[in-house]
Amino acid sequence: MEEERHADAKIRAETGTGSSPRGPGCSLRHFACEQNLLSRPDGSASFLQGDTSVLAGVYGPAEVKVSKEIFNKATLEVILRPKIGLPGVAEKSRERLIRNTCEAAVLGTLHPRTSITVVLQVVSDAGSLLACCLNAACIALVDAGVPMRALFCGVTCALDSDGSLVLDPTSKQEKLQQCLAAAQAASQHIFRFYRESLQRRYSKS
Amino acid sequence: MLRLIIYLRYIFNMCFRTVEPLEYYRRFLKENCRPDGRELGEFRTTTVNIGSISTADGSALVKLGNTTVICGVKAEFAVPPTDAPDKGYVVPNVDLPPLCSSRFRSGPPGEEAQVASQFIADVIENSQIIQKEDLCISPGKLAWVLYCDLICLDYDGNILDACTFALLAALKNVQLPEVTINEETALAEVNLKKKSYLNIRTHPVATSFAVFDDTLLIVDPTGEEEHLATGTLTIVMDEEGKLCCLHKPGGSGLTGAKLQDCMSRAVTRHKEVKKLMDEVIKSIKPK
């Protein structure tokens, strides 16, 4: 029975409940991840971002129903379960997004006519849920040993609507570029964290 | 003899298209055009027809090439939510019946329909097309709920653009009767003779792109092109060039520069659609 590997990283701890706006510099919440915590799935991970927590399990490559099989690559399925209630339309939309992202990253052509299933369970939601789901899915796929061409991560960016922004369209578009730049910078931190946690996991064994 | 050669060439092309669709498309994309003769940044012929469903409070039919979507809006009464007693509801629902394409089966809505419904709900929410406070009749007691049903009659790609346009046109066509609350009986009295149009604040227009081979972007993909694409992107723009919604469900990556190009194309598309809408509304107003 493999031991759980626990890894966490502090990028910049939130200082109390200050109302200072987050600058474009990286100010992600404290995040942590646990791998291989479930015994039945081929790979599993739990990703925490502040108070948001998502548990992911990956089964695959496994048998696929003849109706769903694709002759030259693996069929990817994503199931997202909300914390309360039955999955609805919003969950389906997120599943589609996570599935398309995974499809772009996973080397499906190495396992044709198989299925790779990613199951995500929302444990707690304190904002930035989609990003947390994407990160959990990535770590779980790595834990399962599914061949991937690249890692992916999610970063959430929010725009405030000031009076001045509404009036000036070009600066709104500029803000989009700023968002993209800020998100790219933040994603570097998350990728560094992935590398460190995996190094910690595989260095002992 | 020449006719035979031409016929055989045609058969060969059709077989090649079925057997190697991606290669077939690549040959056209290399020449910066597509099999149906369009350029990479060209939209299909867009037609819109409003007010065709007399039993609905507002309706519109939009055709984007072969893709056909009809939107019907019905207004009903409801109790406003307890946490927002001065707001009404706008409830969109996209239906992709087996009629429109062989890939859809009858039964509960499939994934594609649910994703489209969620997208339309996001567009309504983000663009503030209707201020929900306008739908309130009596705070805490009575409000309008607009059920917007979008049904696809023919699926040939780019369903999101067609749905957004149909929704906008239908909402512009909606006429709500005047409602007064009778103080003595506390019942609502509807005056069907006095109808007024909805206050549409913004005009969101969607532009969809398909990504080919991780680099090439084409506008308004057909069903076949969507199937061959490595990713899709939908941008919803406002009249002031404001970005309402950017829908990119995974797929291959895009650089920031490409995204800017897409946004400028979306701005041009908005002007085209707005012109079409204004013409249609003008033609129906004198009634």
CSV table of C-alpha atoms in Angstrom, one decimal:
chain,number,residue,atom,x,y,z
A,1,MET,CA,0.0,0.0,0.0
A,2,GLU,CA,1.7,3.2,-1.1
A,3,GLU,CA,2.0,6.0,1.3
A,4,GLU,CA,0.2,9.2,0.7
A,5,ARG,CA,2.5,12.0,-0.4
A,6,HIS,CA,1.6,15.3,1.0
A,7,ALA,CA,3.0,18.5,-0.5
A,8,ASP,CA,2.0,22.1,0.0
A,9,ALA,CA,3.3,25.4,-1.1
A,10,LYS,CA,3.0,28.9,0.1
A,11,ILE,CA,3.2,31.6,-2.5
A,12,ARG,CA,2.1,34.6,-0.5
A,13,ALA,CA,-0.1,34.1,2.5
A,14,GLU,CA,-3.2,36.1,2.7
A,15,THR,CA,-2.7,38.8,5.4
A,16,GLY,CA,-6.0,38.8,7.3
A,17,THR,CA,-9.1,40.2,5.7
A,18,GLY,CA,-7.4,43.3,4.2
A,19,SER,CA,-9.4,45.1,1.6
A,20,SER,CA,-6.3,45.9,-0.5
A,21,PRO,CA,-6.8,45.0,-4.1
A,22,ARG,CA,-4.6,42.2,-5.5
A,23,GLY,CA,-2.1,43.6,-7.8
A,24,PRO,CA,-1.1,42.0,-11.1
A,25,GLY,CA,1.8,40.4,-9.2
A,26,CYS,CA,1.1,36.8,-8.2
A,27,SER,CA,-1.1,36.5,-5.1
A,28,LEU,CA,-2.5,33.1,-5.2
A,29,ARG,CA,-4.1,31.6,-2.1
A,30,HIS,CA,-2.2,28.9,-0.2
A,31,PHE,CA,-2.5,25.7,-2.2
A,32,ALA,CA,-1.8,22.0,-1.4
A,33,CYS,CA,-2.3,18.6,-3.0
A,34,GLU,CA,-2.4,15.0,-1.9
A,35,GLN,CA,-1.8,12.1,-4.3
A,36,ASN,CA,-2.7,8.5,-4.4
A,37,LEU,CA,-5.2,8.8,-1.6
A,38,LEU,CA,-7.8,6.5,-3.1
A,39,SER,CA,-7.2,2.7,-3.5
A,40,ARG,CA,-9.6,1.8,-6.3
A,41,PRO,CA,-8.9,4.4,-9.1
A,42,ASP,CA,-5.7,4.1,-11.1
A,43,GLY,CA,-4.8,7.6,-10.0
A,44,SER,CA,-6.2,10.1,-7.6
A,45,ALA,CA,-5.5,13.5,-6.3
A,46,SER,CA,-7.0,16.1,-3.9
A,47,PHE,CA,-6.2,19.7,-4.7
A,48,LEU,CA,-6.8,22.5,-2.2
A,49,GLN,CA,-6.7,26.2,-3.1
A,50,GLY,CA,-7.4,28.3,0.1
A,51,ASP,CA,-10.8,26.8,1.2
A,52,THR,CA,-11.7,25.3,-2.2
A,53,SER,CA,-11.1,21.6,-2.3
A,54,VAL,CA,-11.7,19.1,-5.2
A,55,LEU,CA,-11.0,15.4,-5.2
A,56,ALA,CA,-10.2,13.7,-8.5
A,57,GLY,CA,-10.0,10.1,-9.5
A,58,VAL,CA,-8.8,8.7,-12.8
A,59,TYR,CA,-9.6,5.3,-14.3
A,60,GLY,CA,-7.7,4.3,-17.4
A,61,PRO,CA,-6.8,3.3,-19.9
A,62,ALA,CA,-9.7,0.9,-19.5
A,63,GLU,CA,-12.5,-0.9,-21.5
A,64,VAL,CA,-14.8,1.2,-23.6
A,65,LYS,CA,-18.3,0.6,-24.8
A,66,VAL,CA,-18.3,-0.2,-28.5
A,67,SER,CA,-20.7,2.7,-29.2
A,68,LYS,CA,-18.3,5.2,-27.6
A,69,GLU,CA,-15.0,3.8,-28.9
A,70,ILE,CA,-12.8,5.9,-31.3
A,71,PHE,CA,-10.6,3.8,-33.6
A,72,ASN,CA,-7.4,5.8,-33.4
A,73,LYS,CA,-7.4,7.4,-29.9
A,74,ALA,CA,-8.6,7.1,-26.3
A,75,THR,CA,-12.1,8.2,-25.4
A,76,LEU,CA,-11.9,10.7,-22.5
A,77,GLU,CA,-14.8,11.1,-20.1
A,78,VAL,CA,-15.1,13.6,-17.3
A,79,ILE,CA,-17.7,13.4,-14.6
A,80,LEU,CA,-18.1,16.4,-12.2
A,81,ARG,CA,-20.2,16.0,-9.1
A,82,PRO,CA,-21.3,19.1,-7.2
A,83,LYS,CA,-21.1,19.3,-3.4
A,84,ILE,CA,-24.9,19.4,-3.0
A,85,GLY,CA,-27.6,18.2,-5.2
A,86,LEU,CA,-27.7,16.4,-8.6
A,87,PRO,CA,-25.4,17.5,-11.4
A,88,GLY,CA,-27.1,20.1,-13.6
A,89,VAL,CA,-26.5,22.1,-16.8
A,90,ALA,CA,-23.6,24.1,-15.3
A,91,GLU,CA,-21.7,20.9,-14.4
A,92,LYS,CA,-22.2,19.6,-17.9
A,93,SER,CA,-20.7,22.8,-19.3
A,94,ARG,CA,-17.7,22.5,-17.0
A,95,GLU,CA,-17.3,18.8,-17.8
A,96,ARG,CA,-17.1,19.7,-21.5
A,97,LEU,CA,-14.4,22.4,-20.8
A,98,ILE,CA,-12.3,20.1,-18.6
A,99,ARG,CA,-12.7,17.2,-21.1
A,100,ASN,CA,-11.5,19.4,-24.1
A,101,THR,CA,-8.6,20.6,-22.1
A,102,CYS,CA,-7.6,17.1,-21.1
A,103,GLU,CA,-8.0,15.9,-24.7
A,104,ALA,CA,-5.5,18.5,-25.9
A,105,ALA,CA,-3.0,17.5,-23.2
A,106,VAL,CA,-3.4,13.7,-23.1
A,107,LEU,CA,-1.6,11.5,-25.8
A,108,GLY,CA,-4.8,9.6,-26.7
A,109,THR,CA,-3.2,8.1,-29.8
A,110,LEU,CA,-1.0,5.9,-27.7
A,111,HIS,CA,-4.1,4.0,-26.3
A,112,PRO,CA,-6.7,3.6,-29.1
A,113,ARG,CA,-10.1,2.1,-28.4
A,114,THR,CA,-9.7,2.6,-24.6
A,115,SER,CA,-11.4,5.0,-22.2
A,116,ILE,CA,-9.9,7.3,-19.7
A,117,THR,CA,-12.4,8.5,-17.1
A,118,VAL,CA,-11.8,11.4,-14.8
A,119,VAL,CA,-14.2,11.7,-11.9
A,120,LEU,CA,-14.2,15.0,-9.9
A,121,GLN,CA,-16.0,15.5,-6.6
A,122,VAL,CA,-16.3,19.0,-5.2
A,123,VAL,CA,-15.6,18.8,-1.5
A,124,SER,CA,-15.8,22.5,-0.7
A,125,ASP,CA,-16.3,25.6,-2.8
A,126,ALA,CA,-14.8,29.0,-1.8
A,127,GLY,CA,-14.4,30.5,-5.2
A,128,SER,CA,-12.1,29.6,-8.2
A,129,LEU,CA,-13.7,26.2,-8.5
A,130,LEU,CA,-13.1,25.6,-12.2
A,131,ALA,CA,-9.4,26.3,-11.8
A,132,CYS,CA,-9.2,23.9,-8.8
A,133,CYS,CA,-11.0,21.2,-10.8
A,134,LEU,CA,-8.5,21.6,-13.7
A,135,ASN,CA,-5.5,21.4,-11.4
A,136,ALA,CA,-6.9,18.3,-9.6
A,137,ALA,CA,-7.6,16.6,-12.9
A,138,CYS,CA,-4.1,17.3,-14.1
A,139,ILE,CA,-2.4,15.9,-11.0
A,140,ALA,CA,-4.7,12.9,-11.0
A,141,LEU,CA,-3.8,12.1,-14.6
A,142,VAL,CA,-0.1,12.3,-13.8
A,143,ASP,CA,-0.7,10.1,-10.8
A,144,ALA,CA,-2.4,7.5,-12.9
A,145,GLY,CA,0.5,7.5,-15.3
A,146,VAL,CA,-1.5,8.5,-18.3
A,147,PRO,CA,0.9,9.7,-21.0
A,148,MET,CA,0.5,13.5,-21.6
A,149,ARG,CA,2.2,15.9,-24.0
A,150,ALA,CA,2.0,18.8,-21.5
A,151,LEU,CA,0.7,19.7,-18.1
A,152,PHE,CA,-2.1,22.2,-17.7
A,153,CYS,CA,-3.3,24.3,-14.9
A,154,GLY,CA,-6.2,26.7,-14.2
A,155,VAL,CA,-6.0,30.2,-12.8
A,156,THR,CA,-9.0,32.4,-12.2
A,157,CYS,CA,-8.9,36.1,-13.0
A,158,ALA,CA,-11.6,38.6,-12.0
A,159,LEU,CA,-12.3,42.0,-13.5
A,160,ASP,CA,-13.7,44.8,-11.4
A,161,SER,CA,-16.2,47.1,-13.3
A,162,ASP,CA,-15.2,50.7,-12.6
A,163,GLY,CA,-17.1,53.5,-14.1
A,164,SER,CA,-14.1,54.5,-16.2
A,165,LEU,CA,-13.7,51.0,-17.8
A,166,VAL,CA,-17.3,50.9,-19.0
A,167,LEU,CA,-16.8,54.1,-21.0
A,168,ASP,CA,-13.5,53.2,-22.6
A,169,PRO,CA,-13.7,50.1,-24.7
A,170,THR,CA,-10.0,49.8,-25.7
A,171,SER,CA,-8.8,49.8,-22.1
A,172,LYS,CA,-11.3,47.0,-21.4
A,173,GLN,CA,-9.5,45.0,-24.1
A,174,GLU,CA,-6.2,46.0,-22.6
A,175,LYS,CA,-7.4,44.7,-19.3
A,176,LEU,CA,-8.0,41.4,-21.0
A,177,GLN,CA,-4.3,41.3,-22.0
A,178,GLN,CA,-3.4,42.2,-18.4
A,179,CYS,CA,-5.6,39.4,-17.2
A,180,LEU,CA,-3.8,37.0,-19.6
A,181,ALA,CA,-0.4,38.2,-18.5
A,182,ALA,CA,-1.2,37.9,-14.8
A,183,ALA,CA,-2.7,34.4,-15.3
A,184,GLN,CA,0.4,33.3,-17.2
A,185,ALA,CA,2.7,34.5,-14.5
A,186,ALA,CA,0.6,32.8,-11.8
A,187,SER,CA,0.5,29.5,-13.8
A,188,GLN,CA,4.3,29.4,-13.6
A,189,HIS,CA,4.0,29.2,-9.8
A,190,ILE,CA,1.5,26.3,-10.1
A,191,PHE,CA,3.8,24.4,-12.5
A,192,ARG,CA,6.7,24.9,-10.2
A,193,PHE,CA,4.6,23.5,-7.4
A,194,TYR,CA,3.6,20.4,-9.6
A,195,ARG,CA,7.3,19.8,-10.2
A,196,GLU,CA,8.3,20.0,-6.5
A,197,SER,CA,5.4,17.8,-5.3
A,198,LEU,CA,6.2,15.1,-7.9
A,199,GLN,CA,9.9,15.3,-7.1
A,200,ARG,CA,9.1,14.9,-3.4
A,201,ARG,CA,6.9,11.9,-4.2
A,202,TYR,CA,9.3,10.0,-6.4
A,203,SER,CA,12.6,10.9,-4.6
A,204,LYS,CA,11.9,8.6,-1.6
A,205,SER,CA,10.8,5.5,-3.6
B,1,MET,CA,-15.5,11.5,-73.4
B,2,LEU,CA,-14.7,14.9,-71.7
B,3,ARG,CA,-18.0,14.6,-69.7
B,4,LEU,CA,-16.9,11.2,-68.5
B,5,ILE,CA,-13.5,12.5,-67.4
B,6,ILE,CA,-15.2,15.3,-65.5
B,7,TYR,CA,-17.7,12.9,-63.9
B,8,LEU,CA,-14.9,10.6,-62.8
B,9,ARG,CA,-12.9,13.5,-61.3
B,10,TYR,CA,-16.0,14.5,-59.4
B,11,ILE,CA,-16.5,10.9,-58.0
B,12,PHE,CA,-12.8,10.8,-57.1
B,13,ASN,CA,-13.0,14.1,-55.2
B,14,MET,CA,-16.1,13.0,-53.3
B,15,CYS,CA,-14.4,9.7,-52.3
B,16,PHE,CA,-11.3,11.6,-51.2
B,17,ARG,CA,-13.5,13.9,-49.1
B,18,THR,CA,-15.1,10.9,-47.4
B,19,VAL,CA,-11.9,8.9,-46.9
B,20,GLU,CA,-9.5,11.7,-45.9
B,21,PRO,CA,-11.6,14.7,-44.8
B,22,LEU,CA,-8.7,16.4,-43.0
B,23,GLU,CA,-6.3,16.2,-46.0
B,24,TYR,CA,-9.1,17.4,-48.3
B,25,TYR,CA,-9.7,20.5,-46.1
B,26,ARG,CA,-5.9,21.2,-45.7
B,27,ARG,CA,-5.6,21.5,-49.5
B,28,PHE,CA,-8.2,24.3,-49.5
B,29,LEU,CA,-6.9,26.0,-46.4
B,30,LYS,CA,-3.5,26.2,-48.0
B,31,GLU,CA,-5.1,28.4,-50.7
B,32,ASN,CA,-6.8,30.4,-47.9
B,33,CYS,CA,-10.3,29.3,-48.8
B,34,ARG,CA,-12.8,26.6,-48.0
B,35,PRO,CA,-14.6,23.9,-50.0
B,36,ASP,CA,-17.8,26.0,-50.0
B,37,GLY,CA,-16.0,28.9,-51.7
B,38,ARG,CA,-15.9,31.1,-48.6
B,39,GLU,CA,-12.7,32.9,-47.4
B,40,LEU,CA,-11.4,32.1,-43.9
B,41,GLY,CA,-12.9,35.2,-42.4
B,42,GLU,CA,-16.2,35.1,-44.2
B,43,PHE,CA,-19.6,34.3,-42.7
B,44,ARG,CA,-22.4,32.3,-44.4
B,45,THR,CA,-25.5,34.1,-45.6
B,46,THR,CA,-27.4,35.2,-42.5
B,47,THR,CA,-31.2,35.6,-42.7
B,48,VAL,CA,-33.6,36.4,-39.9
B,49,ASN,CA,-37.4,36.4,-39.7
B,50,ILE,CA,-39.2,37.7,-36.6
B,51,GLY,CA,-42.7,37.4,-35.3
B,52,SER,CA,-43.5,34.1,-37.1
B,53,ILE,CA,-45.0,32.3,-34.1
B,54,SER,CA,-48.3,33.9,-33.2
B,55,THR,CA,-48.8,31.9,-30.1
B,56,ALA,CA,-45.6,33.1,-28.5
B,57,ASP,CA,-45.1,36.5,-27.0
B,58,GLY,CA,-42.0,37.0,-29.2
B,59,SER,CA,-40.2,34.8,-31.8
B,60,ALA,CA,-37.4,34.8,-34.3
B,61,LEU,CA,-36.0,32.4,-36.9
B,62,VAL,CA,-32.4,32.7,-37.8
B,63,LYS,CA,-30.6,30.9,-40.6
B,64,LEU,CA,-26.8,30.9,-40.8
B,65,GLY,CA,-26.2,29.1,-44.1
B,66,ASN,CA,-27.9,25.8,-43.4
B,67,THR,CA,-27.9,26.1,-39.6
B,68,THR,CA,-31.5,27.0,-38.6
B,69,VAL,CA,-32.5,28.0,-35.1
B,70,ILE,CA,-35.9,29.2,-34.0
B,71,CYS,CA,-36.5,31.0,-30.7
B,72,GLY,CA,-39.8,31.4,-29.0
B,73,VAL,CA,-40.3,33.5,-25.9
B,74,LYS,CA,-43.3,33.0,-23.6
B,75,ALA,CA,-44.0,35.3,-20.6
B,76,GLU,CA,-45.6,33.9,-17.5
B,77,PHE,CA,-46.1,35.0,-13.9
B,78,ALA,CA,-44.0,33.9,-11.0
B,79,VAL,CA,-43.1,34.8,-7.5
B,80,PRO,CA,-39.8,36.6,-7.4
B,81,PRO,CA,-36.9,34.9,-5.6
B,82,THR,CA,-36.8,35.6,-1.8
B,83,ASP,CA,-33.2,36.9,-2.0
B,84,ALA,CA,-34.0,39.3,-4.8
B,85,PRO,CA,-37.6,40.3,-4.5
B,86,ASP,CA,-37.4,43.0,-7.2
B,87,LYS,CA,-36.1,40.8,-10.0
B,88,GLY,CA,-37.8,38.6,-12.6
B,89,TYR,CA,-36.4,35.6,-14.4
B,90,VAL,CA,-35.1,34.9,-17.8
B,91,VAL,CA,-34.9,31.1,-18.4
B,92,PRO,CA,-33.2,29.9,-21.6
B,93,ASN,CA,-33.3,26.4,-23.0
B,94,VAL,CA,-31.6,25.1,-26.1
B,95,ASP,CA,-33.0,22.0,-27.6
B,96,LEU,CA,-31.2,19.9,-30.2
B,97,PRO,CA,-33.8,17.4,-31.3
B,98,PRO,CA,-33.1,14.3,-33.5
B,99,LEU,CA,-34.6,16.3,-36.3
B,100,CYS,CA,-31.6,18.6,-36.8
B,101,SER,CA,-28.9,16.0,-37.0
B,102,SER,CA,-28.4,12.2,-36.9
B,103,ARG,CA,-25.9,12.5,-34.0
B,104,PHE,CA,-28.7,13.4,-31.5
B,105,ARG,CA,-31.0,10.8,-30.0
B,106,SER,CA,-34.4,11.5,-28.5
B,107,GLY,CA,-34.5,11.5,-24.7
B,108,PRO,CA,-33.1,13.8,-22.0
B,109,PRO,CA,-31.0,16.7,-23.3
B,110,GLY,CA,-27.5,15.6,-24.4
B,111,GLU,CA,-24.2,17.3,-23.5
B,112,GLU,CA,-24.2,19.6,-26.5
B,113,ALA,CA,-27.6,21.0,-25.7
B,114,GLN,CA,-26.8,21.5,-22.0
B,115,VAL,CA,-23.5,23.3,-22.9
B,116,ALA,CA,-25.4,25.5,-25.3
B,117,SER,CA,-28.1,26.3,-22.7
B,118,GLN,CA,-25.5,27.2,-20.1
B,119,PHE,CA,-23.7,29.4,-22.7
B,120,ILE,CA,-26.9,31.3,-23.5
B,121,ALA,CA,-27.6,31.7,-19.7
B,122,ASP,CA,-24.1,33.1,-19.3
B,123,VAL,CA,-24.5,35.6,-22.2
B,124,ILE,CA,-27.8,36.8,-20.7
B,125,GLU,CA,-26.3,37.2,-17.3
B,126,ASN,CA,-23.0,38.8,-18.4
B,127,SER,CA,-24.3,41.2,-21.1
B,128,GLN,CA,-27.2,42.4,-19.0
B,129,ILE,CA,-29.4,42.3,-22.1
B,130,ILE,CA,-32.4,42.7,-19.9
B,131,GLN,CA,-32.3,44.3,-16.5
B,132,LYS,CA,-34.1,41.8,-14.3
B,133,GLU,CA,-35.6,44.7,-12.3
B,134,ASP,CA,-37.6,45.6,-15.4
B,135,LEU,CA,-39.5,42.3,-15.2
B,136,CYS,CA,-40.8,43.0,-11.7
B,137,ILE,CA,-44.5,43.9,-11.4
B,138,SER,CA,-44.9,44.0,-7.7
B,139,PRO,CA,-41.8,43.5,-5.5
B,140,GLY,CA,-41.9,40.3,-3.5
B,141,LYS,CA,-45.3,39.3,-5.0
B,142,LEU,CA,-45.3,39.1,-8.7
B,143,ALA,CA,-42.8,39.2,-11.5
B,144,TRP,CA,-42.5,38.1,-15.2
B,145,VAL,CA,-40.6,35.0,-16.1
B,146,LEU,CA,-39.5,34.8,-19.7
B,147,TYR,CA,-39.1,31.3,-21.0
B,148,CYS,CA,-36.8,31.4,-24.0
B,149,ASP,CA,-37.0,28.2,-26.0
B,150,LEU,CA,-34.4,27.8,-28.7
B,151,ILE,CA,-34.9,24.9,-31.0
B,152,CYS,CA,-32.5,23.9,-33.7
B,153,LEU,CA,-34.2,22.7,-36.9
B,154,ASP,CA,-31.1,22.1,-38.9
B,155,TYR,CA,-27.6,21.5,-37.5
B,156,ASP,CA,-24.7,22.5,-39.7
B,157,GLY,CA,-22.2,23.9,-37.2
B,158,ASN,CA,-22.0,27.3,-35.4
B,159,ILE,CA,-25.0,26.7,-33.2
B,160,LEU,CA,-24.0,29.2,-30.6
B,161,ASP,CA,-23.9,32.2,-33.0
B,162,ALA,CA,-27.3,31.3,-34.4
B,163,CYS,CA,-28.8,30.8,-30.9
B,164,THR,CA,-27.5,34.2,-29.6
B,165,PHE,CA,-28.8,36.0,-32.6
B,166,ALA,CA,-32.2,34.3,-32.5
B,167,LEU,CA,-32.5,35.1,-28.8
B,168,LEU,CA,-31.7,38.7,-29.3
B,169,ALA,CA,-34.1,39.1,-32.2
B,170,ALA,CA,-36.9,37.3,-30.3
B,171,LEU,CA,-36.4,39.4,-27.2
B,172,LYS,CA,-36.6,42.5,-29.3
B,173,ASN,CA,-39.9,41.2,-30.7
B,174,VAL,CA,-41.5,40.4,-27.3
B,175,GLN,CA,-44.5,42.5,-26.3
B,176,LEU,CA,-45.6,42.3,-22.7
B,177,PRO,CA,-49.1,43.4,-21.7
B,178,GLU,CA,-49.6,45.9,-18.9
B,179,VAL,CA,-50.3,44.4,-15.5
B,180,THR,CA,-51.8,46.2,-12.6
B,181,ILE,CA,-52.5,44.8,-9.1
B,182,ASN,CA,-56.0,45.4,-8.0
B,183,GLU,CA,-55.8,46.7,-4.4
B,184,GLU,CA,-59.1,45.3,-3.3
B,185,THR,CA,-58.8,41.8,-4.6
B,186,ALA,CA,-55.0,41.6,-4.6
B,187,LEU,CA,-55.2,39.9,-7.9
B,188,ALA,CA,-53.3,40.8,-11.1
B,189,GLU,CA,-55.3,42.4,-13.9
B,190,VAL,CA,-53.8,42.0,-17.3
B,191,ASN,CA,-54.6,44.5,-20.0
B,192,LEU,CA,-54.0,42.7,-23.3
B,193,LYS,CA,-54.8,45.8,-25.4
B,194,LYS,CA,-51.9,47.7,-24.0
B,195,LYS,CA,-48.6,46.1,-24.9
B,196,SER,CA,-45.1,47.4,-24.7
B,197,TYR,CA,-41.8,46.2,-26.0
B,198,LEU,CA,-39.0,45.1,-23.6
B,199,ASN,CA,-36.2,47.4,-22.8
B,200,ILE,CA,-33.2,45.8,-24.5
B,201,ARG,CA,-30.1,47.4,-23.0
B,202,THR,CA,-27.3,45.8,-25.0
B,203,HIS,CA,-27.0,43.8,-28.2
B,204,PRO,CA,-24.6,40.9,-27.7
B,205,VAL,CA,-23.5,39.3,-30.9
B,206,ALA,CA,-21.5,36.0,-30.9
B,207,THR,CA,-18.8,35.1,-33.4
B,208,SER,CA,-17.5,31.6,-33.4
B,209,PHE,CA,-14.1,30.4,-34.7
B,210,ALA,CA,-12.7,26.9,-35.2
B,211,VAL,CA,-8.9,26.2,-34.7
B,212,PHE,CA,-7.3,24.0,-37.3
B,213,ASP,CA,-4.0,22.2,-36.7
B,214,ASP,CA,-3.3,24.4,-33.7
B,215,THR,CA,-2.6,27.5,-35.8
B,216,LEU,CA,-5.2,28.4,-38.4
B,217,LEU,CA,-8.4,30.2,-37.4
B,218,ILE,CA,-11.6,30.0,-39.5
B,219,VAL,CA,-14.8,31.9,-38.9
B,220,ASP,CA,-18.3,30.4,-38.8
B,221,PRO,CA,-17.4,26.7,-39.1
B,222,THR,CA,-19.8,24.3,-40.7
B,223,GLY,CA,-20.7,21.0,-39.1
B,224,GLU,CA,-17.9,19.1,-41.0
B,225,GLU,CA,-15.3,21.8,-40.1
B,226,GLU,CA,-16.3,21.7,-36.4
B,227,HIS,CA,-15.8,17.9,-36.4
B,228,LEU,CA,-12.3,18.3,-37.9
B,229,ALA,CA,-11.2,21.2,-35.8
B,230,THR,CA,-8.8,20.9,-32.9
B,231,GLY,CA,-10.5,23.6,-30.9
B,232,THR,CA,-13.3,26.1,-30.9
B,233,LEU,CA,-13.7,29.7,-29.7
B,234,THR,CA,-16.7,31.9,-29.3
B,235,ILE,CA,-16.5,35.6,-28.6
B,236,VAL,CA,-19.6,37.6,-27.6
B,237,MET,CA,-19.3,41.4,-28.2
B,238,ASP,CA,-21.3,44.4,-27.3
B,239,GLU,CA,-21.9,47.5,-29.4
B,240,GLU,CA,-19.2,49.5,-27.6
B,241,GLY,CA,-16.7,46.9,-28.4
B,242,LYS,CA,-17.0,45.5,-24.9
B,243,LEU,CA,-16.3,41.8,-24.4
B,244,CYS,CA,-19.4,40.1,-22.9
B,245,CYS,CA,-18.3,36.5,-23.0
B,246,LEU,CA,-15.4,34.5,-24.2
B,247,HIS,CA,-16.2,30.8,-24.5
B,248,LYS,CA,-13.2,28.5,-25.1
B,249,PRO,CA,-13.9,25.0,-23.9
B,250,GLY,CA,-10.3,23.6,-23.9
B,251,GLY,CA,-8.9,22.6,-27.2
B,252,SER,CA,-5.6,23.6,-28.7
B,253,GLY,CA,-3.9,26.7,-27.3
B,254,LEU,CA,-4.0,30.2,-28.8
B,255,THR,CA,-1.6,33.1,-28.5
B,256,GLY,CA,-2.7,36.5,-27.2
B,257,ALA,CA,-2.1,38.0,-30.6
B,258,LYS,CA,-4.4,35.5,-32.3
B,259,LEU,CA,-7.0,36.3,-29.7
B,260,GLN,CA,-6.8,40.0,-30.5
B,261,ASP,CA,-7.4,39.2,-34.2
B,262,CYS,CA,-10.4,37.2,-33.3
B,263,MET,CA,-11.8,40.1,-31.2
B,264,SER,CA,-11.4,42.6,-34.0
B,265,ARG,CA,-13.2,40.2,-36.4
B,266,ALA,CA,-15.9,39.9,-33.7
B,267,VAL,CA,-16.3,43.7,-33.6
B,268,THR,CA,-16.8,43.8,-37.4
B,269,ARG,CA,-19.3,41.0,-37.2
B,270,HIS,CA,-21.3,42.9,-34.6
B,271,LYS,CA,-21.7,45.8,-37.0
B,272,GLU,CA,-23.0,43.5,-39.8
B,273,VAL,CA,-25.5,41.8,-37.5
B,274,LYS,CA,-26.7,45.0,-35.9
B,275,LYS,CA,-27.4,46.4,-39.4
B,276,LEU,CA,-29.4,43.3,-40.3
B,277,MET,CA,-31.3,43.5,-37.0
B,278,ASP,CA,-32.2,47.2,-37.5
B,279,GLU,CA,-33.5,46.5,-41.0
B,280,VAL,CA,-35.7,43.7,-39.8
B,281,ILE,CA,-37.1,45.7,-36.8
B,282,LYS,CA,-37.8,48.6,-39.1
B,283,SER,CA,-39.7,46.5,-41.6
B,284,ILE,CA,-42.0,45.2,-38.9
B,285,LYS,CA,-42.6,48.3,-36.8
B,286,PRO,CA,-45.4,50.0,-38.9
B,287,LYS,CA,-47.7,47.0,-38.2
